[in-house]
mmCIF file of C-alpha atoms and ligand atoms in Angstrom:
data_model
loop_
_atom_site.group_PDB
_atom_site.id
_atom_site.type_symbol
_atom_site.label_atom_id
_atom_site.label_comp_id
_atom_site.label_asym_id
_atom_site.label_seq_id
_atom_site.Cartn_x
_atom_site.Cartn_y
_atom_site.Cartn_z
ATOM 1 C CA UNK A 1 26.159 -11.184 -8.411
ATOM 2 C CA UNK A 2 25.338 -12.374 -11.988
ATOM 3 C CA UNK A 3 26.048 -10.008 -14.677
ATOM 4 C CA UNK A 4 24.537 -11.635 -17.407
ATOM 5 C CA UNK A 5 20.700 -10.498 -17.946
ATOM 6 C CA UNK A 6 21.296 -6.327 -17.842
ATOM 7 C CA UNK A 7 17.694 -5.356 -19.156
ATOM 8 C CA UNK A 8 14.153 -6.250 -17.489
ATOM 9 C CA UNK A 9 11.100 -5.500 -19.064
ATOM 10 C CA UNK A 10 7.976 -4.686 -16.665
ATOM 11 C CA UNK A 11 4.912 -4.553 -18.477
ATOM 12 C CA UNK A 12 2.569 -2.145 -16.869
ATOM 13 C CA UNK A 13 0.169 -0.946 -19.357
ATOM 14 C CA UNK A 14 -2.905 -3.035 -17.713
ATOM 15 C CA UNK A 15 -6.224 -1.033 -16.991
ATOM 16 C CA UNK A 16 -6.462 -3.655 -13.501
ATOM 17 C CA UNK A 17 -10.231 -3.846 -13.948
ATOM 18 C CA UNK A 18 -9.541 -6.653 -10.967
ATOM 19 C CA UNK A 19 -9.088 -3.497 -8.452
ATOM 20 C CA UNK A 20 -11.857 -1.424 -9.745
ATOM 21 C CA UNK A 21 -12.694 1.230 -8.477
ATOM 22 C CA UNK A 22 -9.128 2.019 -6.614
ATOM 23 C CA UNK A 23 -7.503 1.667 -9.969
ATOM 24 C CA UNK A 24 -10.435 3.991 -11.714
ATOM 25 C CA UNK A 25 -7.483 6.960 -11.920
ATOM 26 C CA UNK A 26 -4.145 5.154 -10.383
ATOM 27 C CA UNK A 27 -2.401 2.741 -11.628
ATOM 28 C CA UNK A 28 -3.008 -0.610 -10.149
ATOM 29 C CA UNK A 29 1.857 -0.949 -9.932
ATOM 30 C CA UNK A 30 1.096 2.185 -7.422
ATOM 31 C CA UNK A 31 -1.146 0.193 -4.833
ATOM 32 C CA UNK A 32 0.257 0.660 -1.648
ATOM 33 C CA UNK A 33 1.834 -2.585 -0.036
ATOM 34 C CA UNK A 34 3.038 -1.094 3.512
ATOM 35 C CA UNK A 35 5.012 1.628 2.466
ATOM 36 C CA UNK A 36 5.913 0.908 -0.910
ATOM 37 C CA UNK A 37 3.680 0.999 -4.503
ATOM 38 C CA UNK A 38 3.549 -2.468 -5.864
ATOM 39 C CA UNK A 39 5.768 -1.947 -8.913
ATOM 40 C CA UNK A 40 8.905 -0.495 -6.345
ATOM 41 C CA UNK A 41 8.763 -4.087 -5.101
ATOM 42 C CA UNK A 42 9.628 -5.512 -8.439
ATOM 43 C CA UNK A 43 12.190 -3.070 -9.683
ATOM 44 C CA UNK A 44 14.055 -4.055 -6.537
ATOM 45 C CA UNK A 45 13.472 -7.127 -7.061
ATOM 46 C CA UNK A 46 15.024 -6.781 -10.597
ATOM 47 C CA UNK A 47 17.813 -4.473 -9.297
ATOM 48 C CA UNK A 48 18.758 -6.839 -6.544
ATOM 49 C CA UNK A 49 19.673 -9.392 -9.463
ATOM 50 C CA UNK A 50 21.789 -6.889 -11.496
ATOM 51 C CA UNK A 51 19.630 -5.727 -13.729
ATOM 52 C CA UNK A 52 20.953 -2.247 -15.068
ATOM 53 C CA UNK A 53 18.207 -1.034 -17.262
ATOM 54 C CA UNK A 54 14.188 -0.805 -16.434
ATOM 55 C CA UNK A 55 11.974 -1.073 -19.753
ATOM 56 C CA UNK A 56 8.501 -0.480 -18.903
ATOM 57 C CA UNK A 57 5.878 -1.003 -21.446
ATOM 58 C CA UNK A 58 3.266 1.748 -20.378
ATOM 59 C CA UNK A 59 -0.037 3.021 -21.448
ATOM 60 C CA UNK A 60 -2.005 6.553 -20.788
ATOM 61 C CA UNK A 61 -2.730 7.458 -17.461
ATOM 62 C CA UNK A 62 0.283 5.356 -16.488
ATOM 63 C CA UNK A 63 2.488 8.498 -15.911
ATOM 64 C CA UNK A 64 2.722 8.113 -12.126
ATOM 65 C CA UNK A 65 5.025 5.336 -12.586
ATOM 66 C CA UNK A 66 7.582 6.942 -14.014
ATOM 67 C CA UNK A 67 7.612 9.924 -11.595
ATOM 68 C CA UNK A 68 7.840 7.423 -8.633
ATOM 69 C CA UNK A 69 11.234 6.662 -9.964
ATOM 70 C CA UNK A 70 12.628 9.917 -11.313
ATOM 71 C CA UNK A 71 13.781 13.425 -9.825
ATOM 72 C CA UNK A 72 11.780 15.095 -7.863
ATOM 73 C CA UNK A 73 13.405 18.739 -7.997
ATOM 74 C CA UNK A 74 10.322 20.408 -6.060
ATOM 75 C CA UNK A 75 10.090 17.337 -3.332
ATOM 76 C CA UNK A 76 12.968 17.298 -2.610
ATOM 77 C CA UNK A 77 14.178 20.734 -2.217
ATOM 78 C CA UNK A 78 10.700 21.198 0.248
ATOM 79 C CA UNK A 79 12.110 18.038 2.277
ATOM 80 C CA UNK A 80 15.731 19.635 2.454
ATOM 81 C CA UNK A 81 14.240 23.173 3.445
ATOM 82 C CA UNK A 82 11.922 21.889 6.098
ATOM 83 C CA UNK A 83 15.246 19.744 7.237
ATOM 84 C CA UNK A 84 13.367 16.080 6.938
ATOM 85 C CA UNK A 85 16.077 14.420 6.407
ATOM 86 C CA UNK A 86 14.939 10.858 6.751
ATOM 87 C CA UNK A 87 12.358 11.219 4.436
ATOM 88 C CA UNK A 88 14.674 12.774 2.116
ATOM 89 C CA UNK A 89 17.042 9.925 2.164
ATOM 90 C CA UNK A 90 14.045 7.730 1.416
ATOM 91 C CA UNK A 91 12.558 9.764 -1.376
ATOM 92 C CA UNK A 92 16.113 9.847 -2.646
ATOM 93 C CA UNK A 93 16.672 5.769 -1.929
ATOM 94 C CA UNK A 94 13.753 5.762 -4.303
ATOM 95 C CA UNK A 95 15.201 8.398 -7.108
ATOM 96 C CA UNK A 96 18.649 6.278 -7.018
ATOM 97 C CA UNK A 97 16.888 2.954 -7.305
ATOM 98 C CA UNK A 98 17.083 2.847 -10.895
ATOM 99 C CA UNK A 99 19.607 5.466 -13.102
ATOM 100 C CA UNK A 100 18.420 3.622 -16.376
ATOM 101 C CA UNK A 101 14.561 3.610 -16.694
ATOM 102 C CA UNK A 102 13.029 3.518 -20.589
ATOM 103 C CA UNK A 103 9.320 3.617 -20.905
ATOM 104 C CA UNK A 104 8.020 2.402 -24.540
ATOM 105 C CA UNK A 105 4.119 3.036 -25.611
ATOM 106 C CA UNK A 106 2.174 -0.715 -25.815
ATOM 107 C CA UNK A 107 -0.154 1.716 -28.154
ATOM 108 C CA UNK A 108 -3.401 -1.114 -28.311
ATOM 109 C CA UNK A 109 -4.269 -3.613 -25.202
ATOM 110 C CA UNK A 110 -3.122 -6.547 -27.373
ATOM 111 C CA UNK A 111 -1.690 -8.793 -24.885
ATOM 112 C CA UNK A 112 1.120 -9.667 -23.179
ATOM 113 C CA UNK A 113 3.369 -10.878 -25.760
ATOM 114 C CA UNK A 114 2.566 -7.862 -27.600
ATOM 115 C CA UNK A 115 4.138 -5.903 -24.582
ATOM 116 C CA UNK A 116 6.820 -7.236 -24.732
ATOM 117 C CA UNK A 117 7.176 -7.140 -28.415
ATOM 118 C CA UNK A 118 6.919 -3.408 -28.241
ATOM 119 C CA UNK A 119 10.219 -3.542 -26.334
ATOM 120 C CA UNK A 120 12.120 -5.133 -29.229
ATOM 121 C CA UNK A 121 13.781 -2.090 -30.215
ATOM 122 C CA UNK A 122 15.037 -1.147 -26.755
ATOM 123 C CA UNK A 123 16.160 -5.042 -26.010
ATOM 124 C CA UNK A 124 17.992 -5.790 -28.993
ATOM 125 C CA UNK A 125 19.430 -9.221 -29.764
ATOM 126 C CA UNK A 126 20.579 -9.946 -26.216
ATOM 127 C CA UNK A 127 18.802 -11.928 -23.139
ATOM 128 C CA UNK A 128 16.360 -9.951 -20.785
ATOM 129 C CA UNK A 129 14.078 -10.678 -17.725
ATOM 130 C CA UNK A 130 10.292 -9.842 -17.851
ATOM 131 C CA UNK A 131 8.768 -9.156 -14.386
ATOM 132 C CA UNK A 132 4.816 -9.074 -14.108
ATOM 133 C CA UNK A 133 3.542 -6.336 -11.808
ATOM 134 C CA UNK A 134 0.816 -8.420 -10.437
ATOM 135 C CA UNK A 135 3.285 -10.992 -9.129
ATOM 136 C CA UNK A 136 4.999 -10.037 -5.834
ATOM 137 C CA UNK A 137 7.628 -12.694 -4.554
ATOM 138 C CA UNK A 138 8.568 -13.038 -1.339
ATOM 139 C CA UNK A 139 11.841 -14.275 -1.797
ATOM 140 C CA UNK A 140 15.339 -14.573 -0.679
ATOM 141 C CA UNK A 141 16.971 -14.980 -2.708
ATOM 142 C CA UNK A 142 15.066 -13.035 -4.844
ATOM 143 C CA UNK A 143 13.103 -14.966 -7.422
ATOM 144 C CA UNK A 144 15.164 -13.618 -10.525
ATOM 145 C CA UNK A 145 18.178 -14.342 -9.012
ATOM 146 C CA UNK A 146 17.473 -17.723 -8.144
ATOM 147 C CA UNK A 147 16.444 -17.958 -12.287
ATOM 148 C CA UNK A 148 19.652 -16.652 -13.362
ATOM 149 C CA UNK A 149 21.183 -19.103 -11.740
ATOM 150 C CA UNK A 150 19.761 -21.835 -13.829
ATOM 151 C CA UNK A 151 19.786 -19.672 -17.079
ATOM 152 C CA UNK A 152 23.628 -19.780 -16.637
ATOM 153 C CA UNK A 153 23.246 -23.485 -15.774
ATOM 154 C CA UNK A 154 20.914 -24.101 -18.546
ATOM 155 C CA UNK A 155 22.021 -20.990 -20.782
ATOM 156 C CA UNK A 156 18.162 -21.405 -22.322
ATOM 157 C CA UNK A 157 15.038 -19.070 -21.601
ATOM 158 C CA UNK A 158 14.056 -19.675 -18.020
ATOM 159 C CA UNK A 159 10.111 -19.516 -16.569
ATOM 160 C CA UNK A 160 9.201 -19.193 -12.811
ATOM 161 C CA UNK A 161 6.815 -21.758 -12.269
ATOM 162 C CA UNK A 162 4.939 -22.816 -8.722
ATOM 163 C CA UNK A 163 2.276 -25.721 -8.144
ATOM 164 C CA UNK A 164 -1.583 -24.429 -8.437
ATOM 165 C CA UNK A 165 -4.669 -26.805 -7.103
ATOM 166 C CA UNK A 166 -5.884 -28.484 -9.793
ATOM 167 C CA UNK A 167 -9.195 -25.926 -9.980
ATOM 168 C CA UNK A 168 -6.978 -23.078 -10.429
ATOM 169 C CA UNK A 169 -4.880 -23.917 -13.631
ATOM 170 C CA UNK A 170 -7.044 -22.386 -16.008
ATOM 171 C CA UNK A 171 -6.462 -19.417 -14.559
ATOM 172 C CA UNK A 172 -2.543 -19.268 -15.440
ATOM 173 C CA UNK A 173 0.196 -20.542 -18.465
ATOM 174 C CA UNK A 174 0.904 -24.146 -17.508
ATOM 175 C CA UNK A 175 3.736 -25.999 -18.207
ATOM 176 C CA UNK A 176 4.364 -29.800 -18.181
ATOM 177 C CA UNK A 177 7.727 -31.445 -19.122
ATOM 178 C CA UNK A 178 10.795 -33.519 -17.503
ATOM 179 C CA UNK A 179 13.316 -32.689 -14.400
ATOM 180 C CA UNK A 180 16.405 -32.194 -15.127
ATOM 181 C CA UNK A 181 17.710 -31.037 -11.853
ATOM 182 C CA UNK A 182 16.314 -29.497 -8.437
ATOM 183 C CA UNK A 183 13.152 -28.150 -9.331
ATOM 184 C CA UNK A 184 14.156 -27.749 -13.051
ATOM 185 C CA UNK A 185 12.202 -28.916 -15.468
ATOM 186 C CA UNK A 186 12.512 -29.212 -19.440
ATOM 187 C CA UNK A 187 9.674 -27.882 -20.823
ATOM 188 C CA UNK A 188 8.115 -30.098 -23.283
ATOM 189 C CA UNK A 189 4.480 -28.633 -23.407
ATOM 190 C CA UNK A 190 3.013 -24.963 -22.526
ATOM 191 C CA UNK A 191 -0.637 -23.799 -22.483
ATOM 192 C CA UNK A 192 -2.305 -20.929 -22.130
ATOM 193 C CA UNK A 193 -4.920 -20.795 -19.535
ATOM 194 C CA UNK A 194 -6.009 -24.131 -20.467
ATOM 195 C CA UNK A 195 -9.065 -26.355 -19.015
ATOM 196 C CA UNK A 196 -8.354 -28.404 -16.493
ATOM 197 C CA UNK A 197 -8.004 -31.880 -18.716
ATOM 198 C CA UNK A 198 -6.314 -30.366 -21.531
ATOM 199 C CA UNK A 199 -2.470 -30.590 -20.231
ATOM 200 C CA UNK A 200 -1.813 -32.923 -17.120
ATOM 201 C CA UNK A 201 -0.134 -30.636 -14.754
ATOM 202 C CA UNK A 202 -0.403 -28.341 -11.879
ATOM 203 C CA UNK A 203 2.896 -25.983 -12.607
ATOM 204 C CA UNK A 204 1.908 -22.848 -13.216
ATOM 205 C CA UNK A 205 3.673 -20.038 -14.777
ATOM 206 C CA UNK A 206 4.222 -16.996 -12.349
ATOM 207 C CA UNK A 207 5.472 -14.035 -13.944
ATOM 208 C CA UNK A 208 9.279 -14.041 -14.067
ATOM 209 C CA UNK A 209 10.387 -15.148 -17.488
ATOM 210 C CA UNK A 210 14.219 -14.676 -18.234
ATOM 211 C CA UNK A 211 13.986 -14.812 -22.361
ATOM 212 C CA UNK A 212 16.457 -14.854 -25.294
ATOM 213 C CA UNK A 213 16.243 -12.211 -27.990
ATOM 214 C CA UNK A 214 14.706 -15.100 -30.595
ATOM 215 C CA UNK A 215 11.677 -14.967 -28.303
ATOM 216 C CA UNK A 216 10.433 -11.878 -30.632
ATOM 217 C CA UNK A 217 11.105 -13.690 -34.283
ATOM 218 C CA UNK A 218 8.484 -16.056 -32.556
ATOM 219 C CA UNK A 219 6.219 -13.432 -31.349
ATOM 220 C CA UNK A 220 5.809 -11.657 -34.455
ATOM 221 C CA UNK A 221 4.568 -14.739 -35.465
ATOM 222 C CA UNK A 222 1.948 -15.335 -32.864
ATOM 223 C CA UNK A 223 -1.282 -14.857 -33.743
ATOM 224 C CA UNK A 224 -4.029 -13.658 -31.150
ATOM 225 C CA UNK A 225 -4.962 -16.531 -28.862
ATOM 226 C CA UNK A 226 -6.994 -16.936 -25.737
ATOM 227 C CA UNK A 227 -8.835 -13.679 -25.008
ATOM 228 C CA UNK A 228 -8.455 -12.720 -28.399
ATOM 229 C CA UNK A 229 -4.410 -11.424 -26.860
ATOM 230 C CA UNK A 230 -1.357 -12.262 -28.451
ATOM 231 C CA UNK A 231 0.178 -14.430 -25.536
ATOM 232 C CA UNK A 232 3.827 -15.230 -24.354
ATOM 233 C CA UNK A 233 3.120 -18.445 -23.465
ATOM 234 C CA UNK A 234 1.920 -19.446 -27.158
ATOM 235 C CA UNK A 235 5.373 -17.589 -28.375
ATOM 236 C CA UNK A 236 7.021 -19.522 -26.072
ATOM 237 C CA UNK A 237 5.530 -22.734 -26.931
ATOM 238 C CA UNK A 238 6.780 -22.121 -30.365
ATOM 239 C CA UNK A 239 10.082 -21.000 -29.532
ATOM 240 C CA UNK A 240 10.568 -24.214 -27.240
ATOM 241 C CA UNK A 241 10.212 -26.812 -30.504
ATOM 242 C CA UNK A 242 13.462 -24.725 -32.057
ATOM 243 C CA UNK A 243 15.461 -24.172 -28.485
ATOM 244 C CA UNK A 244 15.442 -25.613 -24.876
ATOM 245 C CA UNK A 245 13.084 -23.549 -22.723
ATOM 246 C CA UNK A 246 13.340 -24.436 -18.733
ATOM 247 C CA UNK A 247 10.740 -24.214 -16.018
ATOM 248 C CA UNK A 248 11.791 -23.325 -12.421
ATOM 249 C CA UNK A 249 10.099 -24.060 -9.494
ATOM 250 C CA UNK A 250 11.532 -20.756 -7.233
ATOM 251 C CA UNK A 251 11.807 -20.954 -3.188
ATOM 252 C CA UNK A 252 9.520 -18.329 -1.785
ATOM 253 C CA UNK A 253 5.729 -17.341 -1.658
ATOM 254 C CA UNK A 254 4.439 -15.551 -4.677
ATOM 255 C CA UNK A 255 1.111 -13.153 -4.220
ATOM 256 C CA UNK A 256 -0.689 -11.795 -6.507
ATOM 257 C CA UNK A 257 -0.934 -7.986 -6.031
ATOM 258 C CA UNK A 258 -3.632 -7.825 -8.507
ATOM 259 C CA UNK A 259 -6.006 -9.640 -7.095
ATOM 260 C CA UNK A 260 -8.085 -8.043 -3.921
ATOM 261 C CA UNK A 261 -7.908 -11.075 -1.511
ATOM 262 C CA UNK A 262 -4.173 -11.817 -2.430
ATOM 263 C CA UNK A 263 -3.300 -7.796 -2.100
ATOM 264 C CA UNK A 264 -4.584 -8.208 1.386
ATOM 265 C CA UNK A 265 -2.429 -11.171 2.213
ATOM 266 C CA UNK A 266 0.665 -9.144 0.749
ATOM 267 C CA UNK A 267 0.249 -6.378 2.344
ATOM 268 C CA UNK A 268 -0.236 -8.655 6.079
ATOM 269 C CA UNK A 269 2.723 -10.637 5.326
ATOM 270 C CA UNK A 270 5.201 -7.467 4.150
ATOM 271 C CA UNK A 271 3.966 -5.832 7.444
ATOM 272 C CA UNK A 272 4.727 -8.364 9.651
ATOM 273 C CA UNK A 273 8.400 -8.467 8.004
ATOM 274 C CA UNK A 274 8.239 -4.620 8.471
ATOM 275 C CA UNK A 275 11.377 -3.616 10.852
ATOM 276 C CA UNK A 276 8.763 -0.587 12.405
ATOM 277 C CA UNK A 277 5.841 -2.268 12.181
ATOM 278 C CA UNK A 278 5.885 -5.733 12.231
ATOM 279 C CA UNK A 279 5.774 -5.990 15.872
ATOM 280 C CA UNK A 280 2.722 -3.326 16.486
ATOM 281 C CA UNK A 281 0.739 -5.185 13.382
ATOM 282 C CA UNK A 282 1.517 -8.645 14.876
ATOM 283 C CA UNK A 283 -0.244 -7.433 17.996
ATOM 284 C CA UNK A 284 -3.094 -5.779 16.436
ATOM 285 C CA UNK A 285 -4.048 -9.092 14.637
ATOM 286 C CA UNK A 286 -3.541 -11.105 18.032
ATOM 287 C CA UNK A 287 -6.081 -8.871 18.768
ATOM 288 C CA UNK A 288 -8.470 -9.284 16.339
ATOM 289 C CA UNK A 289 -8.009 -12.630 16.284
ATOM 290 C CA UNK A 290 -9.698 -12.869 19.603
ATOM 291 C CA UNK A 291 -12.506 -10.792 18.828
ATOM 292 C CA UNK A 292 -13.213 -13.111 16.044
ATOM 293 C CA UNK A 293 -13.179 -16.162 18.425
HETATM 294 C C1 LIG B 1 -0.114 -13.907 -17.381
HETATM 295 C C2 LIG B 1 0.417 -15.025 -18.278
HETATM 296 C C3 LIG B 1 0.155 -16.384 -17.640
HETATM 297 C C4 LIG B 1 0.729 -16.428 -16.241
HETATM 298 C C5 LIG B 1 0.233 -15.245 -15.393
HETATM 299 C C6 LIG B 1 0.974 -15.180 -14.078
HETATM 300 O O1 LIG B 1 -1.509 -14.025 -17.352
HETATM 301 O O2 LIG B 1 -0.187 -14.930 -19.542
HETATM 302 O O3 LIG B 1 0.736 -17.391 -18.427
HETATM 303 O O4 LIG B 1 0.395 -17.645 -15.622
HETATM 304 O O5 LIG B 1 0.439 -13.999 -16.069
HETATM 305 O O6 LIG B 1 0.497 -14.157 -13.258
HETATM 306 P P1 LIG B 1 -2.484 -12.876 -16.798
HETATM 307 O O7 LIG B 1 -2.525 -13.038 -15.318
HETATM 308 O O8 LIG B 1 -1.884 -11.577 -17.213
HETATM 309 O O9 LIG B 1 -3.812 -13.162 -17.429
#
């Protein structure tokens, strides 16, 4: 297992007016996919790779988060009384995922590179991941651990990166550039949500971004861009003039969690995978299926 990106910043400070009204007084990262809030899917994911510390860049009302992931004395001592043991061991699973968990203020919604430039201070001058709540992979091997594999190939800033219709580009960071290797490409130009005829390309960025320290020289240079937000991608454009920035097209699906219709096919496809459920939920749509016929 790679050793070589410790931290991963998970920016989670959203309001996810997309979910309105579930998301009215819970945080869209504690939707419910199966059995599991959103945001447990990508510290896994992150954990999985070897990351060692969770930054997450939080906001009011965003305290659930960090009590999904820390001690709970009263829970657990209820659990251990009443002798439910398995759902002890899975509350604990849950405790244990991460020892080192950091939460840092994003004070103003200013963007995403803002986020993550409110971590700067917990980072410090070495590489990092940033995971985006909203994207679940499915994944094996897990999407940051297929990137770390081409950061140590590449040793440059690495961004996940999947093929969008041509209608849908404006809706994400896309980058266009040249292959350098099996579904690697050298980024030569990045845009943020641009319309369809101002870059010619289709790769879109997903969020998994495995960055270099220099990143926030660059972003505290950025001035507000689309949306009025201070955006990665227009850091990242500048950073990628001054240092080789790669584009990775991962193997696996990528949903996005924070969107109604793709929450729905998340939580399908993560219940059909389900060890206890994914034959009783494959039956139930059979099912349906017919009634719909
Ligand atoms: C962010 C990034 C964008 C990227 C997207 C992936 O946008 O700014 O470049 O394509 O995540 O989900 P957002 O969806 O937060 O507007």
């Amino acid at each position: 297992m790679s050793q070589s990106i410790k931290k991963a910043v998970l920016p989670v400070a959203g309001l996810g007016t997309r979910f309105l009204p579930a998301t009215k007084a819970i945080p869209k990262e504690m939707l419910t996919v199966v059995d599991r809030p959103t945001i447990q899917y990508i510290v896994e994911e992150a954990v999985t790779s070897g990351v060692k510390q969770v930054i997450l860049v939080t906001a009011a009302g965003k305290s659930a988060i960090e009590n999904h992931f820390d001690y709970s004395y009263e829970l657990e001592s209820y659990l251990e009384a009443k002798g439910k043991y398995d759902l002890l061991e899975e509350v604990r699973r849950v405790t244990n995922l991460i020892e080192d968990i950091v939460s840092v203020r994003q004070k103003k919604p200013l963007g995403l590179g803002h986020a993550i430039y409110v971590t700067r201070h917990v980072v410090g001058r070495e590489p990092f991941a940033v995971l985006l709540g909203d994207d679940l992979v499915d994944a094996e091997p897990p999407c940051l651990k297929q990137m770390l594999e081409v950061f140590e190939r590449f040793k440059g800033p690495v961004i996940a990166v999947q093929r969008v219709p041509k209608e849908d580009v404006s809706r994400y960071g896309i980058v266009a550039g040249e292959k350098v290797g099996d579904g690697i490409i050298r980024v030569r130009e990045m845009k943020e949500k641009p319309a369809p005829d101002e870059i010619d390309s289709d790769l879109a960025i997903i969020g998994r971004y495995i960055l270099i320290p220099e990143i926030f020289d660059y972003l505290a240079k950025t001035e507000p861009g689309v949306g009025g937000e201070i955006q990665l991608t227009d850091a990242l454009s500048a950073l990628k003039d001054d240092y080789p920035v790669y584009a990775y097209e991962f193997k696996g699906t990528r949903y996005d969690a924070g969107d109604k219709f793709g929450f729905m096919q998340a939580v399908i496809t993560f219940a059909l995978k389900h060890p206890q459920l994914g034959e009783k939920v494959k039956n139930y749509l059979k099912e349906k299926l017919k009634e719909l016929e």
